[in-house]
Every structure is written in C-alpha cells, then in structure tokens.
Amino acid sequence: MRQVLLRLAAALPTLCGVVVVTFLLTRVLPGDTATYFAGPTASAEAIEQIRRELGLDLPLPEQFWRYVVALTKGDLGMSLTTGQPVRAEIATRLPASAELTLCALVLAIAIAMPLGVLAAVRQGSLIDHACRVLTTAGVSLPVFFTGLLLVYVFYFVLGWMPAPLGRLDAFATAPPQVSGFYLIDTLLAGDTGTFRAAAAQIVLPATTLALFALAPIARITRASMLAVLGSEFIRTARASGLSGPTVVITYALRNALLPVVTVLGMVFSFLLGANVLVEKVFAWPGIGSYAVEALIASDFAPVQGFVLTMAVLYVLLNLGIDLLNRAIDPRARHGA
Amino acid sequence: MKRRSFLKTAAGAAALATPSVRRAEAQGAPTRNETLLLVQEYGPNSLDMQGIGSAQPVNGVSLNCYDTLIRFKRKEFAEGITVFDRDNYEPGLAESWQVASDGMSATFKLREAKFHSGRPVRAADVKWSMDRAVTIGGFATTQMAAGSLEKPEQFVALDDRTFRIDYLRRDKLTIPNLCVTIPFVIDSETAKANAGGDPLAKDYLKNNVAGSGAFKVESWKPGTETIYIRNEEWASGERPKLRRIIARDIPSPSTRRALIERGDADISYGLPPKDFKDLADGGKVRVAAVPVPNAIWYVALNSALAPFKDVRLRQAVAWAIPYEKIMQAALFGRGTPMWGGPQKIDTVGWPVPSHYSYNLEKAKALVAAATGGAGFSTSLVFDAGSATIAEPMAVLVQEALGAIGIKVELNKVPGANFRGELNKKTAPMVINRFGGWLDYADYFFFWNYHGNNSIFNVASYQDKELDVLIDGARFTQDPAEYATKVKAMLERGMDQIPMVPICQPYHDVAMQKYIGGYHYAPPREPDFRYLTKGA
Amino acid sequence: MSTTIAPAAPRDSIWAHARYMLAGNPVTLFALCLFLAYALMALLGPMIAPFDPMASDTARALQAPTWRHWFGTDQLGRDILSRVIVATRVDLGIALASVVLVFAAGGLAGLAAGFFGGWVDAVVGRIADTIMAFPLFVLAMGIVAALGNTIPNIVLATAIINFPLYARVARAETLTRRQAGFVDAARLSGHRDGALLLGQVLPNIMPIMVVQMSLTMGYAILNAAGLSFIGLGVRPPTAEWGIMVAEGASFIVSGEWWIALFPGATLMLAVFCFNLLGDGLRDIVDPRRRT
C-alpha cells in the first residue's frame, strides 16, 4: 500500500506538468473564443460581455488559478460546442473509447501472440519473415485510410457489416448502464439481441485499431520467446524428453509473458490516444473524437479535460503494470 | 438480407428489455414506418436558439419543438417539395392578426393551445419570449433588430389571448421576421420555475424544451443523437404524420452517403456536392435541390486596403475567375451560375448574375493599367470547415490569377479562427458564402456592402453613394421607388465589385423515394411537421 | 577522431556483416531497394513527374487510371501520379527534418542524462514523463493548431512527441557505456567531460540511434498524414500524401477509389519500408537485440 502511494506521489509532478502545458497550449490556440461563440452578428459589446462571462478578460495567471481551483473540486468546466459539463461528457464517452480499445487489444493479442510464438519457434523461416512483413504492414497503414476502406468493402460493397452508425443501430436501444460497456451491459440485462447488434457495430473499428497494435505485440512476444527458448531451463526440459508443444506452451510462453504484459500496457494507453481518427471515421461516440472536435473549435475545456483524463489513466495504467509485474515476478520486487 | 432481419430482431429484443420502451409499447410504440432516421454531420449544441453560441442545427429544434405567432405559407417548388413563401403568412399560435391602419402596430389573437407542460399558452408567455429575444444579446437580438424589433416596450400583452407589437418604424421586414426561428414562444412559467434565479432561464432552456411545438425532444445526447417524439396535442397545425424522429450525428460524409444509398437512412443532410450530383444522377434516391434564397458563394476583395483598393484590380479578378471550371469541378453543378448576365439589371430579386465572365484579355489589360504590368502577390483565406467546396475553388482561382500576374497564397483557416479572421478585416481575398434568411436584395446588401462595416462586409467596402441607395431601399414604402433604388444598388455593386458572385448554391437534401412532404424553411434545417414516410 | 579508442568493429567487417545479414534477410534487402527508389523520387521529384502536379484540367477531372494518367486524375483533373511523385520530397522532408531535430534534442538530452545523472537526469526524465503522459496525437494536433499549420510547425510537433523515445534510448545506451573500459581509458588520458561525451560516448551510441531514426521515420510520416486528415496539414495546393488520401477518402464511396488508393499505398509502402529498414539495421548494428 505504501508502495502504491509513493508511486502515485512520484507521478504528481508529471500530472502537474500536463496541467500546466495543456493550459498554456489551449490559451495560445488561435481564434477568439468569445468572438466565435458570440455568433456571426454580435456587436463588440456583446463579444466583450461573453469574454467577461467566460473569464477570458482576466490575466493568464488568474485564469490558471481559477482553473486549478475548479479542478480540485473535480470541475472540468463546460464545453462551449456541446454546451455540456466536460466531466459528465467524458464520463459517458470514456466507456465507449475504452470498450473499443479493449476489443481491439484483445483481437490484436489473439492474432499477434500466436504469430509471435510461431515466429520465435521457427526463427528465420518463411513464417518468421511473413509474420514480420504482416505486422509491419499493419503498423504502416494510416488508420483513417484502413477504416474507410473497411467500411467501403464490408458495409457498402458486400453488406456484411452493419452501417457505421456508432455503438448501436439507430433502432436499437442502449442497455441500462452498469459498466458502460455495451457488450457487458447487454449481457447483464440478458438482452442477446442488442448484444449482437453492439458486437456487430464494434467489429470494423476494433479491427482497424487492432491492425495497428499487431506489430508491437508480435515483436515483443517473439523477442521474449526467443530469449526464453534459448535459456537453460528450456534446454533442460527438452533434454528430459518433454514434447515440443508442451515446452513451448507450458514453460516458455508462461515465462515470456512478463515483458509482453508491460508492452500491452503501453500499447493500450497508446491506442486509447490513437483511436481519435478511428472514432472520427466510425462515428464512435468516444472521447477521442470529442477532443478533436473541441480542438478544431478552440474549445478549451474539453481538450484540457481529455488530456488530463488520459494522463491520469496513463499514470494509473503504469502503476497497474508495475504491480502486476511484481505479482508475476518475484525478482521485480527487489528492483527499484 | 439476413443482416437486415437480424437487426430487426435486435431492435425488437431491445424494446422488450427496457422498461421505458415497454411503456411506450402499451400505447402502441411508433412503428418503423412512423419513425424517421435522419443522418447529419452534427446535431444541436443547445435546445435554445435564442441562447448565445447556439449552432446552426439548433434552428431545427426551434422549428419543430416551438411555435411562432405566425408562419410563412408553403408554396409548391417541385413535385413533393415545398418552399417558404416570403410574402404570404399563415396562423401559428396566433389564429388571426391585424396590422393597424397607421401601419405602426400589429395585434395578434392567440389560439387555444397548450405547452408540452400542459399549461395554456398566454399572451404573457409571448411577451416574455419576445422580451428575452431582444435582450439576451448575441445572434437572437441582432436578428430581432433586423426587423426593427429592438425593445421590450414594443411588446404588449393586452389580455390572456391578445398580444400587440408596437413598431419603432415602418419596416417591411417586421412581419416576415416573426416567422423565423428566433421569436419562438416559450412556456415562461415553467422556464422561470426551473431557472434557479436566472431571469432568462438560460441554462434550463439550453437543456430543456419548454414549448408548444409539434414535436418534443425525447432524448438528446449532444454529439451523438437527438430523438424527437410527436406532440399529440399540437394545436397550431395539422398533426404530423411521423411519430418519432431519430437524428444521428455522423461526422463522415462518406458514411452519410453510404447510409442513404444503401437504404439504411431515410434522409441524409449535408453531403458534398459531388455526392448529391451522383445521387441525383443515379436516380435511386431523391435529391431535393432548392437554390438557397438570398445566398451566394463569392470571392471578396478587400476594398479598404491595397492592392484591391483599386477598382480596376477588382474588376480584373472578376474577369479572371474560371467560373465554368469552378462550377464543374468544385460545385459539380449544384448551384445556379451567377456570372455572364446583362450589365443593365432589370430585377429586384437577389442574387442576380454579374456581367463578368472568364475573359483573360480584359483581365490582363486591367492589371496592366493598374500595375504597369508588374503583377503582385497576395493571399486568399477560406474556411477549413467548408473546404470541400472552398478549397478546389481557391485552387482554381489561384491558378487562374497566376495567369494574369497575380500570385496568390492560399490560407486555409480552421473554423474557429475563420470568424476572427473576418473580424480583423485584413485578408486581401476571402472565399465565403453568405445567405440572408429574409429574401430581399437590400437586406443582403445591408449586411454585405453597407458602410456600417458589419462582419459580413468581408470586403470592408465603404461607399457613401451605395449606402444611400441601400438605406433608401430598406425603408421606402413606395414599390416604384424601391425598384429604382434596388436596381441602381445592384448595378453599382456589380460595377464596383467588392464581392465577385460565383453561384447561388443549392440546398441539397437526399431522401428515399418514399419520403414525401419535404419543406424548405429559411434556416435550412429539416422541418419534420410535413414529412411523410410511405414505404 | 584520430584517437578513437572505442572497440568499434573495423569498417570492412561491418560491411561484410551487413552483406551477410542482407543475404540472409531478403526482406531487409527489399526494404533497402524500396528506400533507394523513394530517395530517388524525393531527389528527382519534379523532373520525373510526367505532368505539372499543380496544373488543373477540369475537362479530365476524376478519370480512372489510363495509359495517359497511370494513377488517374483528381477532382481538379490534376495527374495523381505526378502529385504522388512530387509529394515524396515534402513527406520525406518533413519526416527527416523532424527525426533529425528530435535526434539532436532528444539524443543529446538522453546522453547528458545518462552521463551526468543527478539533476540533469531528473529534469530530462520529468520532461520525458510529462510528454509521455499526453495522448501523443492530440498533443501534436494541439501544437500545430496553436502555432499554425505550416511545415516547420508540423516538423516541430512530430519531433516533440518523439522526444521521450529518443531521450530514453540515448540515456539507456549511455548508461551501459559510461562505465565501459574505453570511457575510463579516455578519462584517464585527460579528456574532459564534454569531449568525452561527444567524442567517445556519442559515436558509440550512434548506431542504435540511427536504427531508432529509421523506425521513427515511418511514424513521423503517419503522424503528418494524420494531421492532414484532420485538416491541420500542409497548405493547399501543395501535394502531400496525407492530404491526398484525406481528399480522396470522400470519393471512395462514390467509386473513385484511385484518388485515395495510390497516395495511400505510396504512403503505406514508405512507412513499411522505413520500419523494415529499421528492423534490418538493428540486426546489423546490434545482433543481440534482434527482435
């Protein structure tokens, strides 16, 4: 417990840095917020009045102080474009992003880990090269391009996938909120029909995102497997007559998992930030698309809220991975 | 086919699972034939069109969920399509009205109608709403002022059912301005009771509808979807055919096109012109193409600053713009050409074609006369938000001006900064589009050419002579004088050419063939009240 | 550099090793050839483009690939092949500039952090941590939106989001070498810290950094393309792969697939090439790290 608190305390400067940088960055965004929201026909007085209402006439340090005070109360401000409190909007949109990202991650693991293991076992073979080419190709695709292509082929031409309308078909109803993950909530509600609708909607965006995550997972699995396969105890196991698959699955893979878990954490936090473009293509109501729209409109509060949320998630995720590593590997406890 | 039936089961199962829908089922839930799925780029950011910062789609909320005292009549435009009639009005909440014999006031008799809350509509509600519109500031107040509705003292509740507006001056725009989406009538008691002390109930009305209109907002998820449900007790018109409208926000235009083309959406809004052209040519869906009244795409030339202070250079640009190419490659023919007209203007309508056309010789001669043949460099600004049309336009203009010795740098400005850029009034060239809700040439000129230098006077054009003509046309009561002034105004505008008209854009909407009753209203948002779904 | 004491492999042995590695690794060889092709396109660009990449010809707009226009024409009738070729210089230029910039900044910072430790290490570490905590693409967007969408700002934004990676790699590599024999030897022979750092440690971590650069080139290209897609890329009518894909994206559904496909494929192949090349270089430079 003390360890956890210490780690959290160590992350505080990082979070402070994020808060300050985001604040400054959003203030130098061009475009005059007051002018924008006063509407096209506003008089100079009307613009001034809005500037005052938004507190934009105050000196920067005071604006910052107000922002920090509000933050400590958990108030992330109001979005001017959607007219809603940022905290509430992030709370409703975060599960959408997290669900998409997790699905993509699971999909990527399901494909990339076997590939990585295979590549390691048959090092230097055709499979090894093919695996490398395939995963590298995945990471080389601009996600917005892949997304559009998948929509075109699987929805428009073939009609195998439902219309990219976001999380649910227009005529389906969202399940009662428990976890915020539709795939879980629909099952909890015992509503398999909506579950299937939600699952169908998530396939294409998750695939798009997963393609991007194949390479790092496959690479680290392969590297870590290679290291383990070359180690003493595997040789011993093989020497004592254990069959190939047993050695690979039971002994090698289990021992190779540690670095993989670490990378998975990094990949997850990267994907959560990188799915901005995927959300835009698939009309996915996540926080990424929310932040992008806000940024384009010079709407400070959602951008600040988004960045802060992501930073906190990043810190927590790293902490989680650390703890997990400690749990898996006794040696790590003696590390730092 | 399989997929479709599967989705139907999915929707059915969902309905059984949630208690709210089960309740609706008891009264007979809206069937798919009574439910409309509309896809648009983005939805409302507020439910209060009078509020500050309300975006374009909020007009739709005002149109469908609130009532105004009176409405524009509808007139047939094409088969199954109606547009508003600028000169004729029909009862809204007011069952009758009378303009006083001195022409300085109008009295409205309210009909027996109820707000969504069940409260009866009273004249006090009308007064409260009008007062709010002229005092809240921002766009609402400006729009009210466009019809000389400026002060709360102008609005008088005579008794529960009688309401009077006193005019500040005789203004032909006062009555039409009552038909737009700003002077809607709010349930003032409900608003005040929930306002938490704010006399204008800004927060409450932003998040709640307190009106008497044909539809109620059933759910609103900003940035995702808005669901409207029919108000069974609507008193101000014939009961709408549709019971439920689902308006989904789909940012990607390709997806919006795919949805309408594959038959998954009933109506698709705001596609690029290329897609509307394809859809119209393809014939599978119907495209309602209404030329936007009082609107043009134009190239503004900053007349207050060098180099375009020199009228010869403005004319040179007007002769050098590759109109045909722009119409073809940027607009895909989705507009009415606004070039190559007669020099002598014999209409009071707007927009009218200019007398310019693509003529490099004339352009070169004018540049040579103005600069001695040296040429110059300048820059052109356009809004990234309308880049689909403005960017190819800008590239073609850049290329064409290069041929007459004017080197143009393009500056694509993100939406949020574009207005700020216009406000600075320093951009030498701007590509933009303007449309006035009230369809009068003098109204357009007042915003775009007048010496009061509003933000829409993008060219910062200052011309005393033209100001006199504009002001004269705005307030004259004599039709003959009006015609003379407007014609002179148009001719002067074309000669001095601070804004080069390119075309009058179409307002295109793609809908399935079984959709009927499409109506075009000034704010360009969909009017659900007349729509039918016949499949 | 006459007194290099570092136990670096002799030059011809590196080449021999490289030849050996390439022979055994056809994928890297392929990537190398591809890279040369791109380099040629970037260098010769306008000279080998069959048409003027800026010249519009609306009569020939939106034409599918033909013998005249191999990649078809875009909305304004411009030749897509010519635009793709000319864009190579812009895209590789942006990527290269950002990578060089971050190499200079991040590499030196990491070097200093690893070498001196103490507060230098703490400061560099904090900066890297803070940047890492940002969602990187949104950070890049924010920087470009705030400073304006010009090529130098896109370069800067791409460099900033890659900073932590370079700083960390450089730091880790420096740490393992700080106590190495050759550094001690140099120190004993009277070299000062600065000279030691630049003259001895830097050349030794150079190979690893070059690998890093090759790997991040691809990422930098993708990043610039993503910015263009959002509308924060280079200005029109400059030809750039990302913008061309973004423009073409809206034409995919209407069947004009070539507008997005060819720039997209060229973009993908370039990123692919740099990634494979980075992998291959790593094998050559540091066989132990082969992953």
Short mmCIF file of N, CA and C in Angstrom, two decimals, chain B residues 12 23 73 87 129 167 220 236 346 348 352 368 378 389 462 476 493 527:
data_model
loop_
_atom_site.label_atom_id
_atom_site.label_comp_id
_atom_site.label_asym_id
_atom_site.label_seq_id
_atom_site.Cartn_x
_atom_site.Cartn_y
_atom_site.Cartn_z
N GLY B 12 -36.19 -5.36 -31.76
CA GLY B 12 -37.35 -5.86 -31.04
C GLY B 12 -36.96 -6.33 -29.65
N ARG B 23 -43.31 0.62 -21.81
CA ARG B 23 -44.43 1.52 -21.54
C ARG B 23 -44.97 2.10 -22.85
N LYS B 73 -46.25 30.93 -45.39
CA LYS B 73 -47.02 29.89 -46.09
C LYS B 73 -46.06 29.05 -46.90
N ASP B 87 -43.83 36.21 -49.06
CA ASP B 87 -44.83 37.28 -48.98
C ASP B 87 -46.15 36.87 -48.36
N SER B 129 -41.18 35.81 -24.03
CA SER B 129 -40.28 35.24 -25.04
C SER B 129 -39.69 36.32 -25.93
N TYR B 167 -44.58 49.22 -33.43
CA TYR B 167 -43.43 49.38 -34.31
C TYR B 167 -42.60 50.59 -33.92
N TRP B 220 -31.70 13.69 -25.82
CA TRP B 220 -30.71 14.50 -26.51
C TRP B 220 -29.33 14.14 -25.98
N SER B 236 -51.36 24.06 -33.25
CA SER B 236 -51.12 25.13 -34.22
C SER B 236 -51.01 24.64 -35.66
N ASP B 346 -32.43 44.41 -64.47
CA ASP B 346 -33.84 44.76 -64.52
C ASP B 346 -34.67 43.84 -63.62
N VAL B 348 -35.56 43.06 -59.12
CA VAL B 348 -35.28 43.47 -57.74
C VAL B 348 -34.92 42.24 -56.90
N VAL B 352 -28.51 38.04 -58.45
CA VAL B 352 -28.57 38.17 -59.91
C VAL B 352 -27.17 37.95 -60.48
N ALA B 368 -2.63 45.41 -66.23
CA ALA B 368 -1.56 46.23 -66.82
C ALA B 368 -1.82 47.70 -66.54
N THR B 378 -0.46 38.24 -53.31
CA THR B 378 -1.47 38.49 -52.30
C THR B 378 -1.87 37.14 -51.69
N ILE B 389 -15.85 22.54 -50.69
CA ILE B 389 -16.17 23.37 -51.85
C ILE B 389 -15.13 24.48 -52.01
N GLN B 462 -16.58 50.48 -48.49
CA GLN B 462 -17.12 51.75 -47.99
C GLN B 462 -17.51 52.61 -49.18
N THR B 476 -38.20 52.50 -47.78
CA THR B 476 -39.23 53.16 -48.59
C THR B 476 -40.51 52.33 -48.59
N GLY B 493 -23.13 47.89 -57.20
CA GLY B 493 -22.41 46.78 -56.56
C GLY B 493 -21.63 45.96 -57.58
N ASP B 527 -37.71 20.30 -41.58
CA ASP B 527 -38.99 20.55 -40.93
C ASP B 527 -39.75 19.23 -40.91
#
